[in-house]
Short mmCIF file of C-alpha atoms in Angstrom, two decimals:
data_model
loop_
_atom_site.label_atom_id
_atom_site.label_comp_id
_atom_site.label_asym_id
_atom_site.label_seq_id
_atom_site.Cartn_x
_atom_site.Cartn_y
_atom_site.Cartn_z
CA UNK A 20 241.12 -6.41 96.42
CA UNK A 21 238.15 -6.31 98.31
CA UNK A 22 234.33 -7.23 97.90
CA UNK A 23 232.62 -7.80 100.83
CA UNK A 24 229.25 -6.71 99.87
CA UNK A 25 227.59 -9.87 98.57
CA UNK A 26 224.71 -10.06 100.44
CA UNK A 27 223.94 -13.97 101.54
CA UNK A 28 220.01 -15.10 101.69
CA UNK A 29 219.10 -16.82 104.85
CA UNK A 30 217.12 -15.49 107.76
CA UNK A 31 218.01 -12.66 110.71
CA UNK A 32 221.37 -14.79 111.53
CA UNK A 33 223.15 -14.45 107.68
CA UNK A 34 221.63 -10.51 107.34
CA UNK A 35 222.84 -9.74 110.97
CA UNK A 36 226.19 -11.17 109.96
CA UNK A 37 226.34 -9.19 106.78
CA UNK A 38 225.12 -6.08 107.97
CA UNK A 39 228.65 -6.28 110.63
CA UNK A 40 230.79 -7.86 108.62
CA UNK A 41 229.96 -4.77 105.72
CA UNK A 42 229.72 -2.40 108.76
CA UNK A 43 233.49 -3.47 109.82
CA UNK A 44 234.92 -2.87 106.29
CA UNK A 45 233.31 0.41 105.96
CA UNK A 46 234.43 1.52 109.40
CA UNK A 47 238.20 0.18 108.62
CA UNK A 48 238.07 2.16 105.46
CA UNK A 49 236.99 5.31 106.40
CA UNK A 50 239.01 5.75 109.73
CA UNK A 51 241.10 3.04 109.78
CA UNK A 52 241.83 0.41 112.57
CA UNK A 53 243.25 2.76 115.04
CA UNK A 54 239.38 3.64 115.13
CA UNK A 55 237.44 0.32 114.76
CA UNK A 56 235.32 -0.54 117.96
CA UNK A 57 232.90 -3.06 118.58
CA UNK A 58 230.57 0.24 119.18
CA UNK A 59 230.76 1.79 116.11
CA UNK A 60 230.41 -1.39 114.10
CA UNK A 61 227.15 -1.97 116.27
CA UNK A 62 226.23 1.57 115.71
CA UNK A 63 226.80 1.49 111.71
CA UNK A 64 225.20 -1.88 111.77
CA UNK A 65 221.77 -2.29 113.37
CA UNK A 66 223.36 -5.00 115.66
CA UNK A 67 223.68 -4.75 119.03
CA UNK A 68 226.37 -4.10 120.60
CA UNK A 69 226.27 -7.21 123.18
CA UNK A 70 225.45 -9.46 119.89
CA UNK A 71 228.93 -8.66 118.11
CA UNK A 72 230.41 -9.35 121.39
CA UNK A 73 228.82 -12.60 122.04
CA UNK A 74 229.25 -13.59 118.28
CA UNK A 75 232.77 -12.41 117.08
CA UNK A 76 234.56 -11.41 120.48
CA UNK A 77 236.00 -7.81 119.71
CA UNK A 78 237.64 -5.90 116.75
CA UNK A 79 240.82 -8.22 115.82
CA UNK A 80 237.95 -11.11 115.24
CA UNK A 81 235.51 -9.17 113.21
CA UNK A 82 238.27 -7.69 110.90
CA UNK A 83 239.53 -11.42 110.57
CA UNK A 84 236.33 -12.38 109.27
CA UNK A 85 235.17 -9.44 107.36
CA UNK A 86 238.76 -9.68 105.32
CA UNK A 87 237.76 -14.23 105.34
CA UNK A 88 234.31 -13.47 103.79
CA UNK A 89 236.39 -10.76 101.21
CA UNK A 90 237.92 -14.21 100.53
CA UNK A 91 234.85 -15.83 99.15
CA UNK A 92 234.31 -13.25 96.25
CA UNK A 93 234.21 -14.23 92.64
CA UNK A 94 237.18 -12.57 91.56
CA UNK A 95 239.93 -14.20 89.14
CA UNK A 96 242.40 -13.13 87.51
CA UNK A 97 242.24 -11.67 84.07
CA UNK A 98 242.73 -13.69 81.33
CA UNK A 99 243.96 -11.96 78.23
CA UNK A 100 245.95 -14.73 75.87
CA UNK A 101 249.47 -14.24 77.10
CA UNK A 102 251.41 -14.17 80.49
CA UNK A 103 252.75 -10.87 80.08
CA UNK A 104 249.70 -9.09 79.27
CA UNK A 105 247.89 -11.15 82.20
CA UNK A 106 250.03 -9.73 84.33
CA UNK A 107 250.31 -6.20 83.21
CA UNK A 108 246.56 -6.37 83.67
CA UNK A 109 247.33 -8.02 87.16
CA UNK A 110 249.29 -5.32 88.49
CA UNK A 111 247.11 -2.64 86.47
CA UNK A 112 244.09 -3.46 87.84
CA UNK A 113 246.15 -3.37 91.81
CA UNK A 114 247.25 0.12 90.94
CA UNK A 115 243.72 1.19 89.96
CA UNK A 116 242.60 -0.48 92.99
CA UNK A 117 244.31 0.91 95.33
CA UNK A 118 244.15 4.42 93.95
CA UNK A 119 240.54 4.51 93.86
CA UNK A 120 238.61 6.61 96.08
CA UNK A 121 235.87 4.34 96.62
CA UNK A 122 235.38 2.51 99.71
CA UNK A 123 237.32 -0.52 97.86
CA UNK A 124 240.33 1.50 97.84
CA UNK A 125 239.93 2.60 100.85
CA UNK A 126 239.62 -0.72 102.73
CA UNK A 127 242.69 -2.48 100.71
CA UNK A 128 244.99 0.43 101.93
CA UNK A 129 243.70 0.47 105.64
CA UNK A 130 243.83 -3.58 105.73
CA UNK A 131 247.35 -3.04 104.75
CA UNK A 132 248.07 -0.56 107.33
CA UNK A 133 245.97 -2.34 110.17
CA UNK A 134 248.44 -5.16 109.45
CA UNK A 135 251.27 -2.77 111.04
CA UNK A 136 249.24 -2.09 114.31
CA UNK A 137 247.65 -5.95 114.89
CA UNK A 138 249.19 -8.98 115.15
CA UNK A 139 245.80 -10.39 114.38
CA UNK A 140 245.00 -7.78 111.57
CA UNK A 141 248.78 -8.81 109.94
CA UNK A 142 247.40 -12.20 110.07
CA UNK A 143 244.43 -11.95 108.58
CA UNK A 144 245.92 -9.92 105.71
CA UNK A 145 248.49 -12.97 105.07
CA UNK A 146 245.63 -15.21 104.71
CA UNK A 147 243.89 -12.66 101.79
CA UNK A 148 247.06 -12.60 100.13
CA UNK A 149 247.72 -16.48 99.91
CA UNK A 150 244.43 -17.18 98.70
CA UNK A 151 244.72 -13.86 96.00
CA UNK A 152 248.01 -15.33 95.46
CA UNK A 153 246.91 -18.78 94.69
CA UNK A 154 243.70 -17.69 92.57
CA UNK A 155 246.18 -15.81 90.36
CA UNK A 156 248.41 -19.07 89.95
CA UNK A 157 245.95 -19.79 86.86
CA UNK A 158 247.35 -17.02 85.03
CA UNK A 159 251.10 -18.93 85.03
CA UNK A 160 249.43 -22.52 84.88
CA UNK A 161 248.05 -21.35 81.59
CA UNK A 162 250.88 -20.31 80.30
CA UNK A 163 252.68 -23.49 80.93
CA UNK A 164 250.02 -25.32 79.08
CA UNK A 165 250.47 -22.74 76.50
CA UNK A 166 253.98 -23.76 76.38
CA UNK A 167 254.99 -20.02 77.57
CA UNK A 168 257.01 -21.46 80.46
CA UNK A 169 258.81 -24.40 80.88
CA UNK A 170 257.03 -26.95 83.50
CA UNK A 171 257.49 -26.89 87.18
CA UNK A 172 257.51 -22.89 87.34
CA UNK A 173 256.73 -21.41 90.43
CA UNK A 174 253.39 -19.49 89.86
CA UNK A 175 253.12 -17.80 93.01
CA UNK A 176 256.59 -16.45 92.60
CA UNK A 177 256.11 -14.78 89.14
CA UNK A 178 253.46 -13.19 89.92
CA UNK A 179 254.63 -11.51 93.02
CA UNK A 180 257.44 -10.32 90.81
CA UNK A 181 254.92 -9.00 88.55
CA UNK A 182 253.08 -6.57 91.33
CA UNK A 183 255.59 -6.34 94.14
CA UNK A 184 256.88 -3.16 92.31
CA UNK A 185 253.22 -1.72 92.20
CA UNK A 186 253.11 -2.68 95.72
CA UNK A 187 256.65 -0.86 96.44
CA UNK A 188 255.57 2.24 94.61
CA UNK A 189 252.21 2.80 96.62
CA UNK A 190 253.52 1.79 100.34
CA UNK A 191 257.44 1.61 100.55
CA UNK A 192 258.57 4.61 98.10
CA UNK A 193 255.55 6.49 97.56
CA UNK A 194 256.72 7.51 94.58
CA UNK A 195 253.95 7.99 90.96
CA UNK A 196 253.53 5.83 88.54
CA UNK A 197 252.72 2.46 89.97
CA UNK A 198 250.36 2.09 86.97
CA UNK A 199 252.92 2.68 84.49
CA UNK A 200 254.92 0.10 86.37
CA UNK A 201 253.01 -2.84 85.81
CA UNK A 202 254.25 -2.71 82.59
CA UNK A 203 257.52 -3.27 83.08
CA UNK A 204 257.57 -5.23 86.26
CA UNK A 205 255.00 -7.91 83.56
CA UNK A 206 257.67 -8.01 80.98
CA UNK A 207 260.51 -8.61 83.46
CA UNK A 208 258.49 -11.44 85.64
CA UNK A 209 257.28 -12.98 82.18
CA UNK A 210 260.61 -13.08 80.91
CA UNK A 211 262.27 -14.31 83.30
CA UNK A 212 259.88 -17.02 83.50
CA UNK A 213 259.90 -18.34 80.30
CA UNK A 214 263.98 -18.49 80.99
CA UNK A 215 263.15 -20.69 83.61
CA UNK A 216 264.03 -18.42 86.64
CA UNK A 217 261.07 -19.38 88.43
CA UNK A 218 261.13 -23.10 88.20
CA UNK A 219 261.37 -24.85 91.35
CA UNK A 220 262.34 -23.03 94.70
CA UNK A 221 263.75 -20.46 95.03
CA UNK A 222 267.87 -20.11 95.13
CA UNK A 223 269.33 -20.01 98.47
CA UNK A 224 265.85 -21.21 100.21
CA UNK B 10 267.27 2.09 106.46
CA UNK B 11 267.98 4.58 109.60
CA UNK B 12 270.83 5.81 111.19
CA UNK B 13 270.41 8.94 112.95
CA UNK B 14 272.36 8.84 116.05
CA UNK B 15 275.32 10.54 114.41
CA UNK B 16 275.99 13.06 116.60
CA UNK B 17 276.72 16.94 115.40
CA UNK B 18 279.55 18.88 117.41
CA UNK B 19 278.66 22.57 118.28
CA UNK B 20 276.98 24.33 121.14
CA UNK B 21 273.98 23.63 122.83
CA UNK B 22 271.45 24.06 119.87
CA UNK B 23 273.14 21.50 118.15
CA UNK B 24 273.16 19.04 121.04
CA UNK B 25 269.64 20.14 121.35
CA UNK B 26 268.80 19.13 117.90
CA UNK B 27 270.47 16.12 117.96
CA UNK B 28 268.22 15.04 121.34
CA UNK B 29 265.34 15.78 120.22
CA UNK B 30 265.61 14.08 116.79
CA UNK B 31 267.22 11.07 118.54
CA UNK B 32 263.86 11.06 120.45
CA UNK B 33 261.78 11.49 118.12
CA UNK B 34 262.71 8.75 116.30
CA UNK B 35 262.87 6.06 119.27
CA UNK B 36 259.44 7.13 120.46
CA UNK B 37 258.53 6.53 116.91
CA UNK B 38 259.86 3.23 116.68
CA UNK B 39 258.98 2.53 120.20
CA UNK B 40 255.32 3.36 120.17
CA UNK B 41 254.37 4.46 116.85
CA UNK B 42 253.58 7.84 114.85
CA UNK B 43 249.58 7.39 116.80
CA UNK B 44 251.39 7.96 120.00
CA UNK B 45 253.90 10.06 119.15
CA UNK B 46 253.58 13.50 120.59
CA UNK B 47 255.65 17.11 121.21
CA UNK B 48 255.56 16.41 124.86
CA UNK B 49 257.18 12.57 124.87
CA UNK B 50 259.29 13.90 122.60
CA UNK B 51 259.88 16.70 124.95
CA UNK B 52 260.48 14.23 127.98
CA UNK B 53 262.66 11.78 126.59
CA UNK B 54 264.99 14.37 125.06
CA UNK B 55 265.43 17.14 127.86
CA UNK B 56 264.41 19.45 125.57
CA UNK B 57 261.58 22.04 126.68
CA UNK B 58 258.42 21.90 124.64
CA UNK B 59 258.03 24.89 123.94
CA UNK B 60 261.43 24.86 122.66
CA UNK B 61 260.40 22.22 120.38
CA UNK B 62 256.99 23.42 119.15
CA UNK B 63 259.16 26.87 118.22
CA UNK B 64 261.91 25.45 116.67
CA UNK B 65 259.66 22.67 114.54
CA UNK B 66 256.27 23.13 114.94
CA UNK B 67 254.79 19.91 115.90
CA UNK B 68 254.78 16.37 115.45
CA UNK B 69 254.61 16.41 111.55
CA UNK B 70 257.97 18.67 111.27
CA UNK B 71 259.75 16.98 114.02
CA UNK B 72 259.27 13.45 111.99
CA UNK B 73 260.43 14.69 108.59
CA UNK B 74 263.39 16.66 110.13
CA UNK B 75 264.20 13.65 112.13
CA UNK B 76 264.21 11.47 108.63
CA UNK B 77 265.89 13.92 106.74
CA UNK B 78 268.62 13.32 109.28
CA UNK B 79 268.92 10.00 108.41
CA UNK B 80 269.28 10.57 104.99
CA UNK B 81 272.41 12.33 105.94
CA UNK B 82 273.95 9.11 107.52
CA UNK B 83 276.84 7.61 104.89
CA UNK B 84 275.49 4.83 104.02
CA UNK B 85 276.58 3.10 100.88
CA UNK B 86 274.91 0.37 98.90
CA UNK B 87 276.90 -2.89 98.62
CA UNK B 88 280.14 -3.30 96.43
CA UNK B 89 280.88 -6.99 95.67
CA UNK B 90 281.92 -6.89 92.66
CA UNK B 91 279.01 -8.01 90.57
CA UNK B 92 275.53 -6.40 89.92
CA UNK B 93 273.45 -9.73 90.81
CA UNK B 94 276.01 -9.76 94.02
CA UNK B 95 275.18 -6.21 94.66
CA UNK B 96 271.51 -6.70 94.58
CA UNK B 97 271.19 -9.54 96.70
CA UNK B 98 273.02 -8.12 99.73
CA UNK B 99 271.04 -5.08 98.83
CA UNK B 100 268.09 -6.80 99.37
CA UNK B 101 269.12 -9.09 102.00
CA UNK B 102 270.42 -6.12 103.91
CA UNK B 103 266.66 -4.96 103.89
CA UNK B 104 265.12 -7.95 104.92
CA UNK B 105 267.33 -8.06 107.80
CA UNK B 106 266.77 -4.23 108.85
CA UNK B 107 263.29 -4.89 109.07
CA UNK B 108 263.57 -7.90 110.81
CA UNK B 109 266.08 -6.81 113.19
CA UNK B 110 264.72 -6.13 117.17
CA UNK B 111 266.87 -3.23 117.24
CA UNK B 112 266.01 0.07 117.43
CA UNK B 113 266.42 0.91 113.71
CA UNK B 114 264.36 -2.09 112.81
CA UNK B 115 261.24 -0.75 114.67
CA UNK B 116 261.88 3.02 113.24
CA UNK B 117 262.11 1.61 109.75
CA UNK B 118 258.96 -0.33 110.11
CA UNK B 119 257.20 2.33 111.93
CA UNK B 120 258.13 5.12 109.32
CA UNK B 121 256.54 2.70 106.73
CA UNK B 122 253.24 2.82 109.05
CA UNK B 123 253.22 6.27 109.69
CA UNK B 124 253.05 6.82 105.97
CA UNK B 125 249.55 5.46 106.06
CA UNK B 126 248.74 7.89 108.78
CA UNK B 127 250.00 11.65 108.31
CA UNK B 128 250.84 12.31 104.59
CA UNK B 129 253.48 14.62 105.73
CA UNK B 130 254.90 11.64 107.16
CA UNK B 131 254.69 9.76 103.59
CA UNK B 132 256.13 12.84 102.16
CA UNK B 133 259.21 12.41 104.31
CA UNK B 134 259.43 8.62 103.83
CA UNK B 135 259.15 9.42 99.87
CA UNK B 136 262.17 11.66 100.04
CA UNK B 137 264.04 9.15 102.30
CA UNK B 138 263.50 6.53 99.83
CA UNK B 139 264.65 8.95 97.04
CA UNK B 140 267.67 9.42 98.05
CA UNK B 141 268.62 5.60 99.06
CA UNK B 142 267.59 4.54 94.85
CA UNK B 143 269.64 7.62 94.49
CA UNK B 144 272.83 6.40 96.11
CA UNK B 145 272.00 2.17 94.88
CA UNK B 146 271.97 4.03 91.44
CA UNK B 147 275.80 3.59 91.96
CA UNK B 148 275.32 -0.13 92.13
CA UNK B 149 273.93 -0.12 88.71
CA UNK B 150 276.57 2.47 87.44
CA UNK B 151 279.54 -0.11 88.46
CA UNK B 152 278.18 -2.56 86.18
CA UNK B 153 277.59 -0.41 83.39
CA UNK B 154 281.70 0.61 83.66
CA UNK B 155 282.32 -2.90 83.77
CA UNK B 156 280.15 -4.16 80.80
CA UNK B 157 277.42 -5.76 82.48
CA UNK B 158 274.64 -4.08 81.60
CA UNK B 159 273.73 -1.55 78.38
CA UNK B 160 274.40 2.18 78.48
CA UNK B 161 271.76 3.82 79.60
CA UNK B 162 269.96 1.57 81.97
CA UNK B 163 267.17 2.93 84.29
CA UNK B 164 269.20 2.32 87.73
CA UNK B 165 266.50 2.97 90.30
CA UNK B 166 264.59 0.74 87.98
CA UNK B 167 266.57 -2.30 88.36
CA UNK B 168 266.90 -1.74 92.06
CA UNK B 169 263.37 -1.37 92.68
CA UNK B 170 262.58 -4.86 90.38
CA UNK B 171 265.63 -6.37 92.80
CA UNK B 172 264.12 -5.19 96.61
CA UNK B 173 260.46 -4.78 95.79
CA UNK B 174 259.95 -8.48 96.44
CA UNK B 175 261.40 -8.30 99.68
CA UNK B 176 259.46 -5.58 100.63
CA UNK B 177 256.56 -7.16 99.30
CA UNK B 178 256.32 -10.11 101.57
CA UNK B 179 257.78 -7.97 104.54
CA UNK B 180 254.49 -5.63 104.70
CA UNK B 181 252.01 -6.79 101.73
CA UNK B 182 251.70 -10.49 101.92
CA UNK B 183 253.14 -10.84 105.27
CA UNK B 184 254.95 -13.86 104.39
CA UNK B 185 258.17 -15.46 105.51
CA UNK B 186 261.39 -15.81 103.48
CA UNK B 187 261.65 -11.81 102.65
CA UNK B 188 265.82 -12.87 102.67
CA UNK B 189 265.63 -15.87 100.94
CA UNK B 190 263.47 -13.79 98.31
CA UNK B 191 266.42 -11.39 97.67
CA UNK B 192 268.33 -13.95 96.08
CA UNK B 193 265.91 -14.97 93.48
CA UNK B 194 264.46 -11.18 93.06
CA UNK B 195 268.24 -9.93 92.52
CA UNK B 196 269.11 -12.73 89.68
CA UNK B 197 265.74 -11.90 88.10
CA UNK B 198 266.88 -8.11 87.98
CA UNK B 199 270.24 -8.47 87.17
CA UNK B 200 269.26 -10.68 84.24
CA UNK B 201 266.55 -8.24 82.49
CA UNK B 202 269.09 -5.26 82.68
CA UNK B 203 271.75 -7.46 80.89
CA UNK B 204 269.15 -8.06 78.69
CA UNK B 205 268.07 -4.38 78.57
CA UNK B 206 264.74 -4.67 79.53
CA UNK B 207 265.50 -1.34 81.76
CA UNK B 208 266.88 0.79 79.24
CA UNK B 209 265.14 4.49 78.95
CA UNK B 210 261.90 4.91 80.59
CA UNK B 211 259.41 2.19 80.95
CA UNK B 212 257.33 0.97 78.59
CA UNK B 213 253.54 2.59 78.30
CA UNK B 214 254.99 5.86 80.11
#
């Protein structure tokens, strides 16, 4: 979910703002946002204190544009030759994510729990999942030129059918398996999209 | 999600215990599991401190006594007389919990937090949420009796592929339209178990 650690060329300015913007993530992920000051992103940094201050303005702004610069990564969304099995990898590879114990894993699960204690935080997480959301459109788009799904489906809707049960499994009922889930939760969404259950808005909207 | 103010008749232990779970909850949902300590508990309910550190422990005890109170409530899922029906208010009921300003809003949302924080806390929110796809399984079991769906159909399943949407944009994608998402989510379900796409357990498990 996250990769923040593409280092930018440029002078003092672009490594300063790298060296934060990694400190931030690395600070949210290993004590969460409960515990992210300016100070300890200064200390894990190299920056001065007084220069995240000046630049950024305090904690809500630097997680805003740690989790914007996450944004700018490289990642799409896998591409495997069907819609269902795009999406099983989809939610797959948000299971693995979030289960891993490297600082990846770490981050996406404290971004998601910052979002419960910052308005700003919240905000900044809706603005990683629309754009995730939106890269991951490609996976439905080729479907429809595939023919998979009729026209005029709703891309961002399928696919949050496809990994809201992962989602649900890891944060709402705790509960194993959110792996094994994908599976199913792909054959429903894909399904029900080539029925046409996604075309257009949704019902009652 | 919660409903724990059911009070017990007895003597004093039981008013007791009834106080101080009361409290423990609203100072959850009124400042969060972070602030949430023996001795506001102790000062909101009446109850000594001591009293409550001997009779729970601490802070981690007191929250998963206090939800397995609520799981006690009688709460039954919607009966409207069709599974896609039943879904929809299902998950339009949980939209609208969450988004309520009420007390029980802000203790559902914060028991969601504090699952990120204290994994005693996530044990106790896994068991609540046990038990509620325990008692929607009857949801699913209505339209079996009535022909709707196959023998033999994963109930939780198809509940959890009906609310996990709303959920999803509640506290993953932060977006609006959790409600209007129920609609769509619970056709989507009620669809693949007529089809029997939640028959036995799911696939690549």
């Amino acid at each position: 979910m996250t990769r923040a650690t593409s280092r930018r060329p440029g002078g003092r300015t672009a490594r300063n703002t790298a060296a934060v913007l990694e400190a931030t993530l690395a600070e949210l992920g290993g004590s969460g946002y409960a515990d992210l000051t300016v100070e300890r992103v200064a200390a894990r940094s190299g920056v001065h204190k007084a220069t995240i201050y000046r630049r950024w303005g305090g904690v809500d702004e630097l997680l805003a544009a740690a989790l914007e610069q996450a944004d700018h990564d490289s990642w799409t969304p896998p591409d495997t030759g069907s819609l269902e099995s795009d999406l099983r990898a989809l939610g797959e590879e948000v299971a693995a994510g979030f289960s891993s114990d490297d600082e990846e894993g770490s981050v996406a699960t404290a971004t998601i729990a910052a979002a419960f204690q910052s308005p700003a935080a919240a905000e900044a997480l809706r603005a990683f999942m629309e754009e995730r959301l939106r890269r991951c459109a490609e996976v439905v788009e080729r479907a429809e030129r595939r023919g998979e799904v009729p026209e005029g489906t709703d891309a961002a809707e399928v696919v949050r059918a496809a990994v809201a049960p992962v989602y649900f499994r890891l944060f709402i009922s705790r509960e194993e398996g959110a792996g094994q889930a994908a599976a199913r939760a792909a054959r429903v969404a894909a399904e029900a999209a080539k029925a046409g259950e996604f075309r257009g808005s949704p019902p009652g909207r």
